[in-house]
Coordinates of C-alpha atoms in Angstrom, one line a residue:
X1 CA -16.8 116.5 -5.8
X2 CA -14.5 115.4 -2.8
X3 CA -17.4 113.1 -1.4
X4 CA -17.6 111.3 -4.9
X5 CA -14.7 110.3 -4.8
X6 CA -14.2 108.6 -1.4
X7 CA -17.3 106.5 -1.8
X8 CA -16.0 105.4 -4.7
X9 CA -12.7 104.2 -2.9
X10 CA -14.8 103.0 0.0
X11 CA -16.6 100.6 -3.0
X12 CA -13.5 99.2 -3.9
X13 CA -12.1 98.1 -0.3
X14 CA -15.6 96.1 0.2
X15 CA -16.0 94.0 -3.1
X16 CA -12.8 92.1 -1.7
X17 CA -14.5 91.5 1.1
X18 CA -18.1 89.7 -0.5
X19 CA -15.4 87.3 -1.9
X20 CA -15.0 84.5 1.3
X21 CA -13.0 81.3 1.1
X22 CA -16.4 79.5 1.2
X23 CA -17.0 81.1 -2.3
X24 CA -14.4 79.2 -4.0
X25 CA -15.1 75.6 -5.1
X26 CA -12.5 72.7 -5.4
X27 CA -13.2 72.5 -9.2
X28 CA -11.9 76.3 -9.4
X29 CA -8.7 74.6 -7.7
X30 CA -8.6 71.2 -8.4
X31 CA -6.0 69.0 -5.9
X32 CA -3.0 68.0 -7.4
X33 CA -3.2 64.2 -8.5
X34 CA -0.2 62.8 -6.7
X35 CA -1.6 64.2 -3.5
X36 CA -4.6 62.5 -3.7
X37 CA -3.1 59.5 -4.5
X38 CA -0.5 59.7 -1.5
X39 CA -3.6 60.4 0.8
X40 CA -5.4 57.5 -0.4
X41 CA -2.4 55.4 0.1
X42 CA -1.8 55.9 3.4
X43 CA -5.6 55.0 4.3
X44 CA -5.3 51.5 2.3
X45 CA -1.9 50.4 3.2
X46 CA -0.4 51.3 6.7
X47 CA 3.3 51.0 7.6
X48 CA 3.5 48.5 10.4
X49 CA 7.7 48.2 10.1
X50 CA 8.7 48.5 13.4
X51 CA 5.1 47.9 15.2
X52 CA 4.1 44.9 14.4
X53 CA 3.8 42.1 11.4
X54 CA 0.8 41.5 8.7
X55 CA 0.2 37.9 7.5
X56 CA -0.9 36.7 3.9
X57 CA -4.3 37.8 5.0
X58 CA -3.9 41.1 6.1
X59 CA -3.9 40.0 10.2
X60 CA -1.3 42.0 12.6
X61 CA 0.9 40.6 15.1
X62 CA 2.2 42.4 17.3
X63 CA 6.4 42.5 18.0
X64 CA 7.6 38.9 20.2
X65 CA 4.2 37.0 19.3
X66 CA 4.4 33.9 17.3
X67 CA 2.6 32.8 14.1
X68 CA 2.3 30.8 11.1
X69 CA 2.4 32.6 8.0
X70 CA 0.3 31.5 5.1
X71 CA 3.3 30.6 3.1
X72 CA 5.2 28.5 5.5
X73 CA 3.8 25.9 7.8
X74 CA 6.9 26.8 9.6
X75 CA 6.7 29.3 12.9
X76 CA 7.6 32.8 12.4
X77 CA 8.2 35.2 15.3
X78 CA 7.1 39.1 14.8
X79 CA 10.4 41.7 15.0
X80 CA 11.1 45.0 14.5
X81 CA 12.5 44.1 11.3
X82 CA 10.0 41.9 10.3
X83 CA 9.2 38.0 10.9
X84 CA 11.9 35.5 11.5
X85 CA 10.8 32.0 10.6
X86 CA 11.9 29.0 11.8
X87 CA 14.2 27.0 8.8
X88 CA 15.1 23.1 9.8
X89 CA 17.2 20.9 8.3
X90 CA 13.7 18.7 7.2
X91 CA 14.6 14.9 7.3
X92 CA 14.7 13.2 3.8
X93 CA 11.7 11.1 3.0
X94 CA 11.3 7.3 2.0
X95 CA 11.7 6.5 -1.1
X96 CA 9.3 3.9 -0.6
X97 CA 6.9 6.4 1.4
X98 CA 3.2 6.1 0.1
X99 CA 1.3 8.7 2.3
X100 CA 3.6 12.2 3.1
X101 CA 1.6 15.0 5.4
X102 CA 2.8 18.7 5.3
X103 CA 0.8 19.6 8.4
X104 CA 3.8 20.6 10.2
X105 CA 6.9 22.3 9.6
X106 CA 9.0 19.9 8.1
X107 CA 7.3 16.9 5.9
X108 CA 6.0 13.7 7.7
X109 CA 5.7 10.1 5.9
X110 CA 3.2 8.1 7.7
X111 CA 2.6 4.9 5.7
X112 CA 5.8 3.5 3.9
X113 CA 5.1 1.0 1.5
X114 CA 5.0 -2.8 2.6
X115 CA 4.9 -4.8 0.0
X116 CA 6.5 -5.3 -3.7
X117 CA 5.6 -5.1 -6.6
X118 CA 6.7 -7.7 -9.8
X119 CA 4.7 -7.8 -13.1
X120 CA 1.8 -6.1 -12.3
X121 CA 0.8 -8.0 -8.7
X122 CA 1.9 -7.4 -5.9
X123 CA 3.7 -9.8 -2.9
X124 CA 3.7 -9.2 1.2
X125 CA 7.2 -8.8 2.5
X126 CA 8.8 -12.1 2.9
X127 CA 6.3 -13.4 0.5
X128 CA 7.6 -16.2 -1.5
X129 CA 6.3 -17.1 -5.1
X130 CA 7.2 -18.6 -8.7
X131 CA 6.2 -16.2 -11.4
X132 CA 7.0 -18.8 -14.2
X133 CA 8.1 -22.6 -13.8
X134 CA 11.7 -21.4 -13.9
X135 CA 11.6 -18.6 -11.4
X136 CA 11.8 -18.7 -7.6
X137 CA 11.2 -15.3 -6.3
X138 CA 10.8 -13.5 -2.3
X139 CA 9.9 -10.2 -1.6
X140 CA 12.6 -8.7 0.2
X141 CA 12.1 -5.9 3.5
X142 CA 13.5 -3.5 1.1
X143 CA 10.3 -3.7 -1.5
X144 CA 13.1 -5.4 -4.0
X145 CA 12.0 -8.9 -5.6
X146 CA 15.0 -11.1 -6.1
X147 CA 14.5 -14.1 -8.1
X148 CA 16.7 -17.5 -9.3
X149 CA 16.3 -19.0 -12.5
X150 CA 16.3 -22.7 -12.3
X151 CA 19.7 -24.0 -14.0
X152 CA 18.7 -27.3 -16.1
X153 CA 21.0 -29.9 -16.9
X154 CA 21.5 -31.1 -20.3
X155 CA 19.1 -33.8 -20.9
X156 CA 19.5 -38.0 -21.5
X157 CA 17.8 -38.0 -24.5
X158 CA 16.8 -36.4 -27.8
X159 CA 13.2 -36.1 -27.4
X160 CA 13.1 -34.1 -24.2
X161 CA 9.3 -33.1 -23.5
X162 CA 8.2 -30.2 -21.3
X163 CA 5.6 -31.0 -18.9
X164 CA 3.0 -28.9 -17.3
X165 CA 4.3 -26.8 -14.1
X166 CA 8.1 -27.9 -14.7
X167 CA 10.7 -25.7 -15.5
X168 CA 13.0 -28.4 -17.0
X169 CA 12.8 -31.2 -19.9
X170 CA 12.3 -34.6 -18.8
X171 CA 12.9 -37.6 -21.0
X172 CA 9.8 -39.4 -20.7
X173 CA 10.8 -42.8 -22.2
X174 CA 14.3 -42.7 -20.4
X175 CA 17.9 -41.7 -21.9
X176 CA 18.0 -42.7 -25.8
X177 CA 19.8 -41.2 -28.8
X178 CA 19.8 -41.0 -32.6
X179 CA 21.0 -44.2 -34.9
X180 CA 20.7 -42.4 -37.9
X181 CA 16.9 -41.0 -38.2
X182 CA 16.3 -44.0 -36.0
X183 CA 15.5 -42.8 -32.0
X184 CA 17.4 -46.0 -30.1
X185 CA 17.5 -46.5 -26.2
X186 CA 20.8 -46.4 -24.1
X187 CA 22.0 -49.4 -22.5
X188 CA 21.7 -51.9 -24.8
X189 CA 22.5 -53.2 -28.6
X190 CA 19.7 -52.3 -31.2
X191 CA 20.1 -54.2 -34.3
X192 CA 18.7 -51.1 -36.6
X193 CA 19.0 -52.9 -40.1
X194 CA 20.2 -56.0 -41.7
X195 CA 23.7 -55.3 -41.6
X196 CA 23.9 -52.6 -38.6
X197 CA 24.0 -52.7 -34.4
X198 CA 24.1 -49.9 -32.8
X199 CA 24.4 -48.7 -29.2
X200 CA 24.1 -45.0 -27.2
X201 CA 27.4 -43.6 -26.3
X202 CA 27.9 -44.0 -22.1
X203 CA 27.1 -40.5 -20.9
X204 CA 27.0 -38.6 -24.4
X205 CA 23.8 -39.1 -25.1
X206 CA 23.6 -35.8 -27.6
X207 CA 26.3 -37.9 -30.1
X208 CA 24.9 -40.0 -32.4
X209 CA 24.6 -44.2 -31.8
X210 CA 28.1 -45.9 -32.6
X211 CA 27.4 -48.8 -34.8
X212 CA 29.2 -52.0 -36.2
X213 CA 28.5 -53.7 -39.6
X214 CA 28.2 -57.6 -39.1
X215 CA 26.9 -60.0 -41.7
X216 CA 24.2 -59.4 -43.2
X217 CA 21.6 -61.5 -43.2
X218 CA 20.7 -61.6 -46.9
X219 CA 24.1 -62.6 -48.2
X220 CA 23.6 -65.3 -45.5
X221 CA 20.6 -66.4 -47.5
X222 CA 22.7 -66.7 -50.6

């Protein structure tokens, strides 16, 4: 009875020992999910703060070298607490700058504009011109067109005609002015009816003829 009883305790202190760590699968203990994450993370992304300095496309430099992030056309240097760039006080462009390159760090014109433009076409520096009969007009060095505007005097007559390529009236048939309805010359007596001669005022030749009343010829007659 005594020996039935100690093999049954011997039983009992070698079933724990069939059961090895090699038995006991990951899905009987499954990883806990932040851990995994935090392992992965430290594969993907690795900490160079203090070691060195990653660009916009994942290349390392290492602490005191130079480069050119992706971001900035402007040199960086790599340091312990990360890049240092360079920051300028960029020149301002032209206004009048046609053609800018940002291959460097600060912006560079490299064509300013030459010429102005007026209406639609456009004029070389210095370039003189007459947009309209009236107009006399240079391109300036700044790219600014400055004009005059002819200034006409009042003309000597009252049928002033506008001829091709001129800015101002000319009185084709010399000065003249009105006797009535009737268009007279200047400089000399018109007899415009019977009774009636009339001249041009000296000089006003926008007032209308004076005239004097002589005789007429019809009561002559009688």
């Amino acid at each position: 009875m005594a020996l039935h009883i100690h093999g049954a305790w011997i039983l009992l202190f070698v079933l724990p020992a069939l059961v090895t760590p090699a038995a006991i699968s990951h899905e009987d203990y499954p990883a806990d999910e932040g851990d995994q994450t935090s392992s992965n993370d430290n594969l993907i992304f690795d900490d160079y703060r203090g070691k060195g300095c990653v660009d916009d496309s994942g290349f390392v430099y290492k602490l005191g070298e130079r480069f050119f992030p992706g971001h900035s056309n402007c040199p960086c240097v790599c340091t312990e607490d990360g890049p240092v760039c360079d920051q300028p006080e960029c020149p301002k462009i032209h206004p009048k700058c046609t053609k800018v390159e940002h291959n460097g760090c600060c912006p560079e014109c490299k064509e300013v504009k030459n010429f102005c433009e007026y209406h639609g076409k456009n004029y070389k520096i210095l370039e003189e011109f007459k947009p309209s009969p009236c107009e006399w007009c240079r391109c300036e060095p700044s790219n600014e067109v400055h004009c005059v505007v002819a200034d006409c005097a009042v003309p000597e007559c009252v049928n002033p005609v506008y001829e091709p390529e001129q800015c101002c009236p000319v009185c084709k048939n010399g000065p003249n002015c009105f006797a009535g309805t009737t268009i007279i010359p200047a400089g000399i007596e018109v007899k415009v009816d019977d009774c009636n001669i009339c001249h041009c005022h000296n000089g006003d030749w926008w007032k209308p003829a004076q005239c004097s009343k002589r005789e007429c010829q019809g009561k002559q007659a009688l």
